[in-house]
PDB file of C-alpha atoms and ligand atoms in Angstrom:
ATOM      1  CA  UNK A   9      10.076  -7.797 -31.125  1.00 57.00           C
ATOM      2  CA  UNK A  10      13.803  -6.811 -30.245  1.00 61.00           C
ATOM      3  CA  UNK A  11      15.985  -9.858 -30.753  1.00 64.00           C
ATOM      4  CA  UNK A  12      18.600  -8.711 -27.982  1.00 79.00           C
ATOM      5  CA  UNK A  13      16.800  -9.216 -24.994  1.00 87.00           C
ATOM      6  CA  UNK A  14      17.900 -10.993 -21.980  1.00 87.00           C
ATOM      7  CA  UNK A  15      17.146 -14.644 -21.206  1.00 88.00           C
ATOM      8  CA  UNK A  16      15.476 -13.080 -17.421  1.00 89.00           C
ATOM      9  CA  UNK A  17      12.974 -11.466 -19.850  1.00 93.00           C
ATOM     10  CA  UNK A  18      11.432 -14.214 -21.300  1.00 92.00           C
ATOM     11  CA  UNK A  19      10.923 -15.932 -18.032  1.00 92.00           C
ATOM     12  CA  UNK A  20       9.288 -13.283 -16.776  1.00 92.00           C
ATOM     13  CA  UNK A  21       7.158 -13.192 -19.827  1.00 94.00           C
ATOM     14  CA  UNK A  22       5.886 -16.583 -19.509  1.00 94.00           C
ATOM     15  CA  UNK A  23       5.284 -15.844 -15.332  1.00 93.00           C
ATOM     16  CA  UNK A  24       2.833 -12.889 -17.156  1.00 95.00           C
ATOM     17  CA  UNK A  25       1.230 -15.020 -19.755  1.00 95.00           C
ATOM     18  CA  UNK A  26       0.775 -17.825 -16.894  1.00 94.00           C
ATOM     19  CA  UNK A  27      -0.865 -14.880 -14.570  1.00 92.00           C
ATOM     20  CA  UNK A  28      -4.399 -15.899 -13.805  1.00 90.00           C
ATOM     21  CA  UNK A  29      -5.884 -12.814 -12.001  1.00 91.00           C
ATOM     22  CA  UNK A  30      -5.800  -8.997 -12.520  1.00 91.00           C
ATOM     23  CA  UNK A  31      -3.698  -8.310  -9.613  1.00 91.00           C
ATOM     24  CA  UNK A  32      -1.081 -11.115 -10.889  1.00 91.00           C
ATOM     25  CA  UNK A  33      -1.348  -9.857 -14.181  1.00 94.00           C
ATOM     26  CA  UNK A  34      -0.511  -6.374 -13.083  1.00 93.00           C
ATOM     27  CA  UNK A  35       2.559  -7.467 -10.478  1.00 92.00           C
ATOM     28  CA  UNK A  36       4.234  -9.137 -13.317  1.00 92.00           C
ATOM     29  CA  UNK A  37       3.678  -6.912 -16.130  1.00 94.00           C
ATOM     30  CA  UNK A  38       5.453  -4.764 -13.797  1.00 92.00           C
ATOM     31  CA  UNK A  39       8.193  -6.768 -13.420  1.00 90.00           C
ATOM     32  CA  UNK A  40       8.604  -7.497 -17.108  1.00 93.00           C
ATOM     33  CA  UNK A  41       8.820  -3.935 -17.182  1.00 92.00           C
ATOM     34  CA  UNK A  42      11.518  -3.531 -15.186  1.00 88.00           C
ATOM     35  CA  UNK A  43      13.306  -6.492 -16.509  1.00 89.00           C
ATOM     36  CA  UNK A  44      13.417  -4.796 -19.803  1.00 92.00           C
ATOM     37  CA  UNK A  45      16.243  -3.037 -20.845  1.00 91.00           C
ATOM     38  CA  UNK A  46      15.857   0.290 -21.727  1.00 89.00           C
ATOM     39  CA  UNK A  47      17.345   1.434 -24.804  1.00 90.00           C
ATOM     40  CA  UNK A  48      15.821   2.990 -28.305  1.00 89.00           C
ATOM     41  CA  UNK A  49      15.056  -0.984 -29.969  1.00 90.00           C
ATOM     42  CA  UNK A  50      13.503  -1.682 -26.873  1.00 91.00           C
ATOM     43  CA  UNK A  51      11.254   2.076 -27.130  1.00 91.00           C
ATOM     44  CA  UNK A  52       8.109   0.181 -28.819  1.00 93.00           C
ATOM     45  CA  UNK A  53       8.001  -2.822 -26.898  1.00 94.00           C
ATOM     46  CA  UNK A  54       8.257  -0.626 -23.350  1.00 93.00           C
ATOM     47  CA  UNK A  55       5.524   1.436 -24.640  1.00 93.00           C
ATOM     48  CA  UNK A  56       3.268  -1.335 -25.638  1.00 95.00           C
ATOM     49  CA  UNK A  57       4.093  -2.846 -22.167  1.00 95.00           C
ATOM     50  CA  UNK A  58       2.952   0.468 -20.324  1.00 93.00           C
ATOM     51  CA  UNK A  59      -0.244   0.815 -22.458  1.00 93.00           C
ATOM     52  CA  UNK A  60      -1.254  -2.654 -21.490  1.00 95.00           C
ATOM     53  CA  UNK A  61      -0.297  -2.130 -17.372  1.00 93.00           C
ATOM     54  CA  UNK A  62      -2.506   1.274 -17.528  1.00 91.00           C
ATOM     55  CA  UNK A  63      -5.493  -0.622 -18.965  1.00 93.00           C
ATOM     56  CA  UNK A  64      -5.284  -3.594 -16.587  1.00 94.00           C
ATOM     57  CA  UNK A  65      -5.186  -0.826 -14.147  1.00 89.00           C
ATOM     58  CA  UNK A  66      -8.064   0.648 -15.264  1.00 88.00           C
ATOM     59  CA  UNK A  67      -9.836  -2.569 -15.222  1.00 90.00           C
ATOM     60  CA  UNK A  68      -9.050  -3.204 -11.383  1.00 87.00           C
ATOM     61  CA  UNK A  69      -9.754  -0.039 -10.591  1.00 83.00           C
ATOM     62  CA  UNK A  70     -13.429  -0.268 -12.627  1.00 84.00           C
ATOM     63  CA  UNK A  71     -13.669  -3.537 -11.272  1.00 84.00           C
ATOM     64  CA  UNK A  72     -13.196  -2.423  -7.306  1.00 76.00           C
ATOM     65  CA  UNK A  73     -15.831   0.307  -8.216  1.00 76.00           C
ATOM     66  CA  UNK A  74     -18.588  -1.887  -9.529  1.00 76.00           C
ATOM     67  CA  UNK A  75     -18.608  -4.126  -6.612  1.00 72.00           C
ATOM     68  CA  UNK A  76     -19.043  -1.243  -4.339  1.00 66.00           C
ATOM     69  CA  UNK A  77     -17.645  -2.316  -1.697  1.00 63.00           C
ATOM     70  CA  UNK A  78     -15.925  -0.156   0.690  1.00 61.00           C
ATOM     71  CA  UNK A  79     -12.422  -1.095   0.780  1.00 63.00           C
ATOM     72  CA  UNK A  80     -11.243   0.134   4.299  1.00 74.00           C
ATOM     73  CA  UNK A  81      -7.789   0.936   3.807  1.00 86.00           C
ATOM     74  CA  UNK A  82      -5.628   0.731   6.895  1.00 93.00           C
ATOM     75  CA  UNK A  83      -4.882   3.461   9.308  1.00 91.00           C
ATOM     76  CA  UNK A  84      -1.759   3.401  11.634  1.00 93.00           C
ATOM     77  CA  UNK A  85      -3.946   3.188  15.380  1.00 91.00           C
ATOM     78  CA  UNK A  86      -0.895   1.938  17.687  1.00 94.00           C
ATOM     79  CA  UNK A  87       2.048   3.628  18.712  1.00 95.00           C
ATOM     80  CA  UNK A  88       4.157   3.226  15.482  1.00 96.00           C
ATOM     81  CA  UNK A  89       2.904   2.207  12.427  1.00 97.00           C
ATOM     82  CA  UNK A  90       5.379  -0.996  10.290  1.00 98.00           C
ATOM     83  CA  UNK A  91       4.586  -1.614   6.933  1.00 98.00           C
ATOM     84  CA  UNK A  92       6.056  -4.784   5.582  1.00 98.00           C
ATOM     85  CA  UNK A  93       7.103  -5.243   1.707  1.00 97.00           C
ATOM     86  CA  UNK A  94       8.519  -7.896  -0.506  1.00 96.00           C
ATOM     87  CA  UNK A  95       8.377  -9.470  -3.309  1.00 94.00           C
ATOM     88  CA  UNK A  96       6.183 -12.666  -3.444  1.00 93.00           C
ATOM     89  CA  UNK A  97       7.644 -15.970  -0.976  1.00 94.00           C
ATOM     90  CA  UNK A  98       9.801 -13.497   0.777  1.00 95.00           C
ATOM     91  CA  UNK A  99       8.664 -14.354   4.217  1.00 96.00           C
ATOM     92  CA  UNK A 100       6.070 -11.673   4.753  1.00 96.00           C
ATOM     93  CA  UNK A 101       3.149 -13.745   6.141  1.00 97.00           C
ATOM     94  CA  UNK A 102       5.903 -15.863   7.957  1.00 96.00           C
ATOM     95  CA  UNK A 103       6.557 -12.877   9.667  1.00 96.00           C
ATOM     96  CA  UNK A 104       3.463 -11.394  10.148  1.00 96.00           C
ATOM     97  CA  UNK A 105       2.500 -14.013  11.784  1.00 96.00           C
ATOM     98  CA  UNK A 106       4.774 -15.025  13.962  1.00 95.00           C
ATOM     99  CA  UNK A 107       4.913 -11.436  15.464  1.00 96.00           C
ATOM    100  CA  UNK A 108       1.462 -10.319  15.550  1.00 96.00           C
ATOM    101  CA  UNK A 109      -0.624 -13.477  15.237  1.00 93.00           C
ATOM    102  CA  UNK A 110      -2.661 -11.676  12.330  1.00 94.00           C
ATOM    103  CA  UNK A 111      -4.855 -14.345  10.408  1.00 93.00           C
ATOM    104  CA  UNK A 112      -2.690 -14.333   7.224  1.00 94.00           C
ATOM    105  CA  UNK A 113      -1.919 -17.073   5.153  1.00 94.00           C
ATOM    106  CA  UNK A 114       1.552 -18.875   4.878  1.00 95.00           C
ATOM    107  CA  UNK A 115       2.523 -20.329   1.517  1.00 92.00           C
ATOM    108  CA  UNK A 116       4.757 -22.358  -0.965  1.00 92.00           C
ATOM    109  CA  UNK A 117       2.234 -20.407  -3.588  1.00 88.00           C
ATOM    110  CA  UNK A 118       3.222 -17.350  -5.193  1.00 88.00           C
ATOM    111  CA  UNK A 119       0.856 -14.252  -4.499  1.00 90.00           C
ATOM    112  CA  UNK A 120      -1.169 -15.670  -1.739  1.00 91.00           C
ATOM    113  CA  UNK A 121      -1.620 -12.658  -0.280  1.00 92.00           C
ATOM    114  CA  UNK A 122      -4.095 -10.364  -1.663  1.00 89.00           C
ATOM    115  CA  UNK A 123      -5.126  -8.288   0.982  1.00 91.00           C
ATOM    116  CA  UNK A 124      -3.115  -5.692   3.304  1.00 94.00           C
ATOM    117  CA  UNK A 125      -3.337  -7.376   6.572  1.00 95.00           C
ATOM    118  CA  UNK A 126      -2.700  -5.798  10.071  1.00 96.00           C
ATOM    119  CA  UNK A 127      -1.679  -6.513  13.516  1.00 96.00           C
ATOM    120  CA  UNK A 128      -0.494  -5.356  16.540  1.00 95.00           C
ATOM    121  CA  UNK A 129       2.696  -6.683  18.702  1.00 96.00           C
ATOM    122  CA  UNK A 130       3.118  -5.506  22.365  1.00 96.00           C
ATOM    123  CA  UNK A 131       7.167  -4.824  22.974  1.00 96.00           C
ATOM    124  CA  UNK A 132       8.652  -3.364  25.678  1.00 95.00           C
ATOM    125  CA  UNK A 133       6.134  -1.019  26.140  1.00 95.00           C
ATOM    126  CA  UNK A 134       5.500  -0.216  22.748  1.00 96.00           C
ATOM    127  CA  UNK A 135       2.200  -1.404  20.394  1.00 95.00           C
ATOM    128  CA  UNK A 136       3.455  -1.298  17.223  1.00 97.00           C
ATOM    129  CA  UNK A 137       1.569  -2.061  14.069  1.00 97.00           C
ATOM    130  CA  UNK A 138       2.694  -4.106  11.408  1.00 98.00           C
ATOM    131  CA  UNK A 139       0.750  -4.505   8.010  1.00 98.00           C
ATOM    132  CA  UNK A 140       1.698  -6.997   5.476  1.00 97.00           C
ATOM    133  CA  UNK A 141       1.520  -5.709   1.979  1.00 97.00           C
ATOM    134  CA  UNK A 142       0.752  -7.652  -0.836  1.00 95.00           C
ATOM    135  CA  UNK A 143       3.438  -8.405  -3.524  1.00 93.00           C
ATOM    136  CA  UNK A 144       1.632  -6.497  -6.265  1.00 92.00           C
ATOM    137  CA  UNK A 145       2.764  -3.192  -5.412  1.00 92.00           C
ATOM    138  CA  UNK A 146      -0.955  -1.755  -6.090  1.00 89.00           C
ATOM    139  CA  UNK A 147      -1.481   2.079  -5.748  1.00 86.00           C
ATOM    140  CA  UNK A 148      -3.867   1.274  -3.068  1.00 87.00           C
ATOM    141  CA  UNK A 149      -1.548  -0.921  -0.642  1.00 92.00           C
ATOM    142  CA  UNK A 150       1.336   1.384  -1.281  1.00 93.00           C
ATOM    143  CA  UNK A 151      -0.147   4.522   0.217  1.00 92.00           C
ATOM    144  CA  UNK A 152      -0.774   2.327   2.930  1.00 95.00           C
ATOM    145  CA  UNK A 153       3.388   1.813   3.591  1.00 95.00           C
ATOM    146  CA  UNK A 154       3.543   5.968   2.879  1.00 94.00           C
ATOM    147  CA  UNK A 155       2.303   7.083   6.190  1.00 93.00           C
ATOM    148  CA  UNK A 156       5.325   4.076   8.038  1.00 97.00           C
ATOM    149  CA  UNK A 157       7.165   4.755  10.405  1.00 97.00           C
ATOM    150  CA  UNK A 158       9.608   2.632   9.315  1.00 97.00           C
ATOM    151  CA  UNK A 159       9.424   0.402   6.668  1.00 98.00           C
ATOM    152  CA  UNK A 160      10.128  -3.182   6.768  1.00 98.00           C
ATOM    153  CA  UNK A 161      11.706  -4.525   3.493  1.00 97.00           C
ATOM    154  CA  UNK A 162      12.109  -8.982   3.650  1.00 96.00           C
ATOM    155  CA  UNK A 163      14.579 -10.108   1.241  1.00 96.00           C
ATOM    156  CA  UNK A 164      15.922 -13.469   0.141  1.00 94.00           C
ATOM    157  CA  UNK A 165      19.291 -12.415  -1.686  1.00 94.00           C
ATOM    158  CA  UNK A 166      20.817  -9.589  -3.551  1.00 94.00           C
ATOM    159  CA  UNK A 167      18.574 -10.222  -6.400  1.00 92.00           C
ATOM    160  CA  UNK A 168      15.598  -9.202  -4.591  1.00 92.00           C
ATOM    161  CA  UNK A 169      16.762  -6.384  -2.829  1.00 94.00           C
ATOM    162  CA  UNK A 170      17.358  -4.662  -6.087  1.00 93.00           C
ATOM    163  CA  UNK A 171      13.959  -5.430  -7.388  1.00 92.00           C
ATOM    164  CA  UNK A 172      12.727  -4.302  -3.964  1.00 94.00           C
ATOM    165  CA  UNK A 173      15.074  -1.096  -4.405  1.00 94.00           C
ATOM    166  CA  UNK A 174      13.367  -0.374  -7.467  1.00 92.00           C
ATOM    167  CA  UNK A 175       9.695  -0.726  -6.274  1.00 93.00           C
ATOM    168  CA  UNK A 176      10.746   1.722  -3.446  1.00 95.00           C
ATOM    169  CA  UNK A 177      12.131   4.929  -5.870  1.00 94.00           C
ATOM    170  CA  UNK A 178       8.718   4.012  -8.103  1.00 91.00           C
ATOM    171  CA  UNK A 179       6.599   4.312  -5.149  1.00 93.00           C
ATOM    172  CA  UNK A 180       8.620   7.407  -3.721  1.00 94.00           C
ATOM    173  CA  UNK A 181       9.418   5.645  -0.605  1.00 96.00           C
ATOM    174  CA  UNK A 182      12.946   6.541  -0.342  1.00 93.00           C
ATOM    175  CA  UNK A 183      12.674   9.107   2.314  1.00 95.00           C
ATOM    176  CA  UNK A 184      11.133   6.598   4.819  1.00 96.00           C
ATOM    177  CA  UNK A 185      13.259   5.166   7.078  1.00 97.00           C
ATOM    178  CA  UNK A 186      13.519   1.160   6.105  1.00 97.00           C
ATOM    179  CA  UNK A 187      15.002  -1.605   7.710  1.00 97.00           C
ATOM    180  CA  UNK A 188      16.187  -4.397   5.231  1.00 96.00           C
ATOM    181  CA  UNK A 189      15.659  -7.868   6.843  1.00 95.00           C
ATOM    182  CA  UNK A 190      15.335 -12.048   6.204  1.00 93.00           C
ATOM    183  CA  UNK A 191      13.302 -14.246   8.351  1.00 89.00           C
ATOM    184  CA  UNK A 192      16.708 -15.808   8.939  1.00 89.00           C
ATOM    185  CA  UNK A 193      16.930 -13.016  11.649  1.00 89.00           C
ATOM    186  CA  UNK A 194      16.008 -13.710  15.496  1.00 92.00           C
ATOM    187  CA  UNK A 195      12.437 -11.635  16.103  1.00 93.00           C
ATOM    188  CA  UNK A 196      13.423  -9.803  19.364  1.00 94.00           C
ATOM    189  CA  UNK A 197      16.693  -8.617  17.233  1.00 95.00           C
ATOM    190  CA  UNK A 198      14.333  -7.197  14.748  1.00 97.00           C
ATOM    191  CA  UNK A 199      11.830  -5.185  16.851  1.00 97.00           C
ATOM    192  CA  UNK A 200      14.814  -3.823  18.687  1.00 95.00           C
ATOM    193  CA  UNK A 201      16.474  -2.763  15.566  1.00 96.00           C
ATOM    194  CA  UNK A 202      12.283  -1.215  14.823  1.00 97.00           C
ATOM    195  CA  UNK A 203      12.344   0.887  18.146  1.00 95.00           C
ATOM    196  CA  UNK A 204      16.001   2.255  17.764  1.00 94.00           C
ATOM    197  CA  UNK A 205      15.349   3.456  14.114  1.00 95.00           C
ATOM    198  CA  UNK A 206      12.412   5.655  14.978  1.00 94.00           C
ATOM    199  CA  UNK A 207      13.318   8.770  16.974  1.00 90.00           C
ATOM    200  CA  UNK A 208      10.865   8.219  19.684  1.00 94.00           C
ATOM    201  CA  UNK A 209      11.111   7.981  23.862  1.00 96.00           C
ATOM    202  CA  UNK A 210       9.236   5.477  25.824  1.00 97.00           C
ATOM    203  CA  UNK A 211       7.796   7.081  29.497  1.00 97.00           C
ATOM    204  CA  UNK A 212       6.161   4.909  32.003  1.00 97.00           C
ATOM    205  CA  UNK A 213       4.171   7.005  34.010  1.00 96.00           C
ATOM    206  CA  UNK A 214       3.440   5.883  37.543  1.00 95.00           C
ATOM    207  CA  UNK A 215       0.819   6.764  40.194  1.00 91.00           C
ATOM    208  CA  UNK A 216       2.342   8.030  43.650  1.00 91.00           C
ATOM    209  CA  UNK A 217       3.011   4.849  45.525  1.00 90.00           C
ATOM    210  CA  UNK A 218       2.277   2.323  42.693  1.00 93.00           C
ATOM    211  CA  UNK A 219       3.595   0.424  40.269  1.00 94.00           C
ATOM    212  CA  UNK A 220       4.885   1.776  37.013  1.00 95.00           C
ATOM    213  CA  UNK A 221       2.343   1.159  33.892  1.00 94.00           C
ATOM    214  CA  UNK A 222       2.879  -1.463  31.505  1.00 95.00           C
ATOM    215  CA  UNK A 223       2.405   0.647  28.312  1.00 94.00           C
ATOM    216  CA  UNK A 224       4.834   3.598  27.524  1.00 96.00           C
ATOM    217  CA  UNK A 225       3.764   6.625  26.448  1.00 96.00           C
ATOM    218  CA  UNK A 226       5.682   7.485  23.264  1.00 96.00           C
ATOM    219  CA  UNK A 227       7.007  10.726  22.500  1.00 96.00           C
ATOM    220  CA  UNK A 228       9.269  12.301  19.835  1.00 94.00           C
ATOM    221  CA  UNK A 229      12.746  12.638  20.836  1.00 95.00           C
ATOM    222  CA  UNK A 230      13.429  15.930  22.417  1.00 96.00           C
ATOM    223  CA  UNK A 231      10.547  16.078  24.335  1.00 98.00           C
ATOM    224  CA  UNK A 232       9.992  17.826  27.889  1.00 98.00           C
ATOM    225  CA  UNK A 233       7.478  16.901  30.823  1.00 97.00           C
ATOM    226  CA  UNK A 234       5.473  19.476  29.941  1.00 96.00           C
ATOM    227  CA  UNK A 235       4.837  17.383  26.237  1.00 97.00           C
ATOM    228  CA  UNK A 236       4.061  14.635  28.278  1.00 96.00           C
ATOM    229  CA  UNK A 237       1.483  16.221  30.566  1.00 95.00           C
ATOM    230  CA  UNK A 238      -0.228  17.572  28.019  1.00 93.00           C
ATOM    231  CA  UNK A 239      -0.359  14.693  26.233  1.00 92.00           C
ATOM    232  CA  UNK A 240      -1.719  12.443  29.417  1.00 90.00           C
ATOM    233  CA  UNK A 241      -4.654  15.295  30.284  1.00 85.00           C
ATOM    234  CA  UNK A 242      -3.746  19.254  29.041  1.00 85.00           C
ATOM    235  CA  UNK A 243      -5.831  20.497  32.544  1.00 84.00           C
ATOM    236  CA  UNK A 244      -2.825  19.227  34.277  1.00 86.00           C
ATOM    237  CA  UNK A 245      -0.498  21.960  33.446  1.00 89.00           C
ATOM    238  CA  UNK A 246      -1.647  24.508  35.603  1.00 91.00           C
ATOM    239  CA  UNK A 247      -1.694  22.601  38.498  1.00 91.00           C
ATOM    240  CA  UNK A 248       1.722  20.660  37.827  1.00 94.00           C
ATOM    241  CA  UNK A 249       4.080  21.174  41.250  1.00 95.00           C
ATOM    242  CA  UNK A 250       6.471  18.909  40.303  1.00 96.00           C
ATOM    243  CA  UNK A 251       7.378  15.222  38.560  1.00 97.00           C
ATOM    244  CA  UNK A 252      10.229  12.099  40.210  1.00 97.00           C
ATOM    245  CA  UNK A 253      11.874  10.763  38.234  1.00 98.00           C
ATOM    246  CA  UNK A 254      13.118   6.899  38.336  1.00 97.00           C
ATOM    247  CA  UNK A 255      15.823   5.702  36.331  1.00 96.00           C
ATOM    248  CA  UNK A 256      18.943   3.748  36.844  1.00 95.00           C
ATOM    249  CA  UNK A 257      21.224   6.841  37.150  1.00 95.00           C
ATOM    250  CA  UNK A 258      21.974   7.461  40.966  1.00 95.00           C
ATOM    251  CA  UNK A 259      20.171  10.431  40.917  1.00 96.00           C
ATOM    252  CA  UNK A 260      16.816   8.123  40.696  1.00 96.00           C
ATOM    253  CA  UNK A 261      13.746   9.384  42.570  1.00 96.00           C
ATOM    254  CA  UNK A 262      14.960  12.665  41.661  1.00 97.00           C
ATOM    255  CA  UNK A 263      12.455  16.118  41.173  1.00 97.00           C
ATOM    256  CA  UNK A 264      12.277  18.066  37.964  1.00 98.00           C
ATOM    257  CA  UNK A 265       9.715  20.863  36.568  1.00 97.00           C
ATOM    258  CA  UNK A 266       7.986  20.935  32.964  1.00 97.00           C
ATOM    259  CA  UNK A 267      11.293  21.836  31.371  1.00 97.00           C
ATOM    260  CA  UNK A 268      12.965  18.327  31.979  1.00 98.00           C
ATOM    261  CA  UNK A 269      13.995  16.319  28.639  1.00 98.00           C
ATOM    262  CA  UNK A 270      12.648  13.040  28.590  1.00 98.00           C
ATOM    263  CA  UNK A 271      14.837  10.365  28.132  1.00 97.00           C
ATOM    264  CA  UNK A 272      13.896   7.021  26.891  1.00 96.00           C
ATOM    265  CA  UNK A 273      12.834   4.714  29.725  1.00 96.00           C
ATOM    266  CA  UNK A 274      11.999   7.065  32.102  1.00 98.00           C
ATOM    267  CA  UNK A 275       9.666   6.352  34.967  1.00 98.00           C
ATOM    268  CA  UNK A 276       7.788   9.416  35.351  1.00 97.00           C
ATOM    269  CA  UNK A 277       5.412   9.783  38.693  1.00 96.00           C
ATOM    270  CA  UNK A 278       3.993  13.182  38.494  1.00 95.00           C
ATOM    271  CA  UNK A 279       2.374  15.891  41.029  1.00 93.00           C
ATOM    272  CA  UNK A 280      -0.110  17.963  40.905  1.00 87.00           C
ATOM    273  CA  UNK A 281      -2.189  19.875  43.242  1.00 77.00           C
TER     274      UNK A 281
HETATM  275  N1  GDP B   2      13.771 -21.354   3.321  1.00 90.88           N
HETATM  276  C1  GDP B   2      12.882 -20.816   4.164  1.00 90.88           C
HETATM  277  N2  GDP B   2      11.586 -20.772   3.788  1.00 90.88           N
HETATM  278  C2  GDP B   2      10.704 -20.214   4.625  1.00 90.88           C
HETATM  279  C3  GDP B   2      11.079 -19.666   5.857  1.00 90.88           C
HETATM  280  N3  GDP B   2       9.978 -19.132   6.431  1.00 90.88           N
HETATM  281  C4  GDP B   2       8.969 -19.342   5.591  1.00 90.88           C
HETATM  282  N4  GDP B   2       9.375 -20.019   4.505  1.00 90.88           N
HETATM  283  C5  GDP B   2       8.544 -20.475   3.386  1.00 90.88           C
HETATM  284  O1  GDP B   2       8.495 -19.501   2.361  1.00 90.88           O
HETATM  285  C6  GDP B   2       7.240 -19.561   1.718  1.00 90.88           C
HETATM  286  C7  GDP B   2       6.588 -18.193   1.626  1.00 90.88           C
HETATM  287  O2  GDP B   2       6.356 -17.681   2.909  1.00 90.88           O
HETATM  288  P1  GDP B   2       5.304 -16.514   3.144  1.00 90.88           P
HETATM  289  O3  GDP B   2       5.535 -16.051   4.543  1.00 90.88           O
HETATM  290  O4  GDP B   2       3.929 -16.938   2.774  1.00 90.88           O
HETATM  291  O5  GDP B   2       5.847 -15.406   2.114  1.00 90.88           O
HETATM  292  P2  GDP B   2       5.129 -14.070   1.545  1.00 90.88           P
HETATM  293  O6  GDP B   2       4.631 -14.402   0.195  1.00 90.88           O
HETATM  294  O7  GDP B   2       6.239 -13.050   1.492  1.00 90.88           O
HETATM  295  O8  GDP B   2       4.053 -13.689   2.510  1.00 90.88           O
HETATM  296  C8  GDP B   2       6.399 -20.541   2.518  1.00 90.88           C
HETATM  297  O9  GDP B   2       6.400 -21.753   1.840  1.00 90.88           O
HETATM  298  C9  GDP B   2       7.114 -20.660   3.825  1.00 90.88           C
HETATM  299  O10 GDP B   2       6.901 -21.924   4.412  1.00 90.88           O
HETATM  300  C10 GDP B   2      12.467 -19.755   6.253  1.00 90.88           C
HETATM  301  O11 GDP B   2      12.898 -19.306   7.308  1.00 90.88           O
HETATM  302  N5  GDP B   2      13.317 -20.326   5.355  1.00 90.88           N
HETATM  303 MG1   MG B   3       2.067 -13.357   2.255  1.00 90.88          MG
END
């Protein structure tokens, strides 16, 4: 074994030789991996390290198989879709459930999550799903966080943000937008900062003479009325005479065709003959 290795590497060795199950096994061999520097004396040991990560692996993956049960992975089914990763006792749960109420557990133990969990969170208009990801960085839980809308990364220092950095370039997550957070941070800050880092716009419709609804309709930035009509029932187009529009611009109450941009907020009451 290289002599020259740094004092963080040990420590993480023992965390791996202490690891009870697979999936603890696997989330620290992975971080002795990356703790280890990478030069030619280190060549052998990194290779030995990867062998032994691709057979444990194997053996969760053989393992899942045999007891042939269906894992249903989790599909985005609100309006945006909010992975959340960290490492282990970064708040994730904490989180989780303060926001969505999801039946996750909170812990002073490491890896107490072992399961993605999901949940939703009504906000201003909005349902947006967030899913708690497990610390081991499996395969499996990480193509959940590829199809986010945004990405919500809990830290605890500098330390961990690196670490975290790292697991995102592995897991080629760096195109996704992310939004790097503690649980020091105020909630309502948070899913603010989550609707104004997706390019989206919230419409309330509203029936002639009624109140506006509740829920927005969301739609990519840049869309037009006709997007939206479509969207609410596509029969509507060809009978669309024209929509109001209520905002807080003193042109509210105002009358625009199919071509109109929406803009976020808008209260939308359309007619149609
Ligand atoms: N210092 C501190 N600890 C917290 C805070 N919120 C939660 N914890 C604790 O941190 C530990 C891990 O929390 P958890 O949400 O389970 O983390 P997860 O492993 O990322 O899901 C638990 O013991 C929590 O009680 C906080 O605001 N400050
Ligand atoms: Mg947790």
């Amino acid at each position: 074994m290289p002599t020259n290795l740094p004092v963080e590497w040990s420590l993480v060795e023992k965390e791996y030789q202490s690891a009870k199950t697979l999936e603890e096994k696997i989330a620290t061999l992975k971080k002795l991996i990356s703790v280890t520097p990478k030069h030619k004396g280190t060549e052998h040991l990194l290779g030995d390290l990867r062998k032994r990560l691709a057979k444990l692996e194997d053996q969760l993956e053989r393992r899942s198989k045999k007891t042939g049960r269906k894992v249903e992975t989790i599909k985005k089914t609100a309006d945006i879709f909010v992975p959340i990763i960290g490492l282990t006792q970064s708040g994730k749960s904490t989180l989780m459930k303060s926001l969505t109420n999801a039946p996750v557990e909170i812990s002073s133990k490491p890896y107490t999550t072992r399961e993605s969990v999901t949940g939703v969170r009504f906000f201003e208009g909005v349902d947006m799903q967030f899913v708690e990801i497990p610390s081991f960085f499996l395969r499996k839980d990480m193509d959940i966080a590829r199809n986010a809308d945004v990405i919500v990364v809990m830290t605890r220092d500098e330390r961990d943000l690196k670490k975290i950095q790292e697991v995102v370039r592995q897991n080629k997550l760096e195109g996704k937008k992310i939004i790097v957070t503690n649980i020091g941070k105020p909630y309502e800050e948070l899913l603010h900062e989550i609707i104004n880092k997706i390019d989206v716009v919230r419409v309330f419709t509203k029936p002639v003479g009624k109140k506006a609804a509740e829920k927005a309709v969301v739609l990519k930035k840049g869309s037009a009325m006709k997007n939206l009509v479509k969207r609410i029932n596509e029969s509507w187009l060809k009978n669309f005479k024209f929509a109001r529009i209520f905002d807080d611009t003193e042109f509210s109450g105002r009358r625009v065709g199919l071509n109109y941009l929406l803009k976020d907020r808008d209260v939308v009451e359309i007619h149609s003959g």
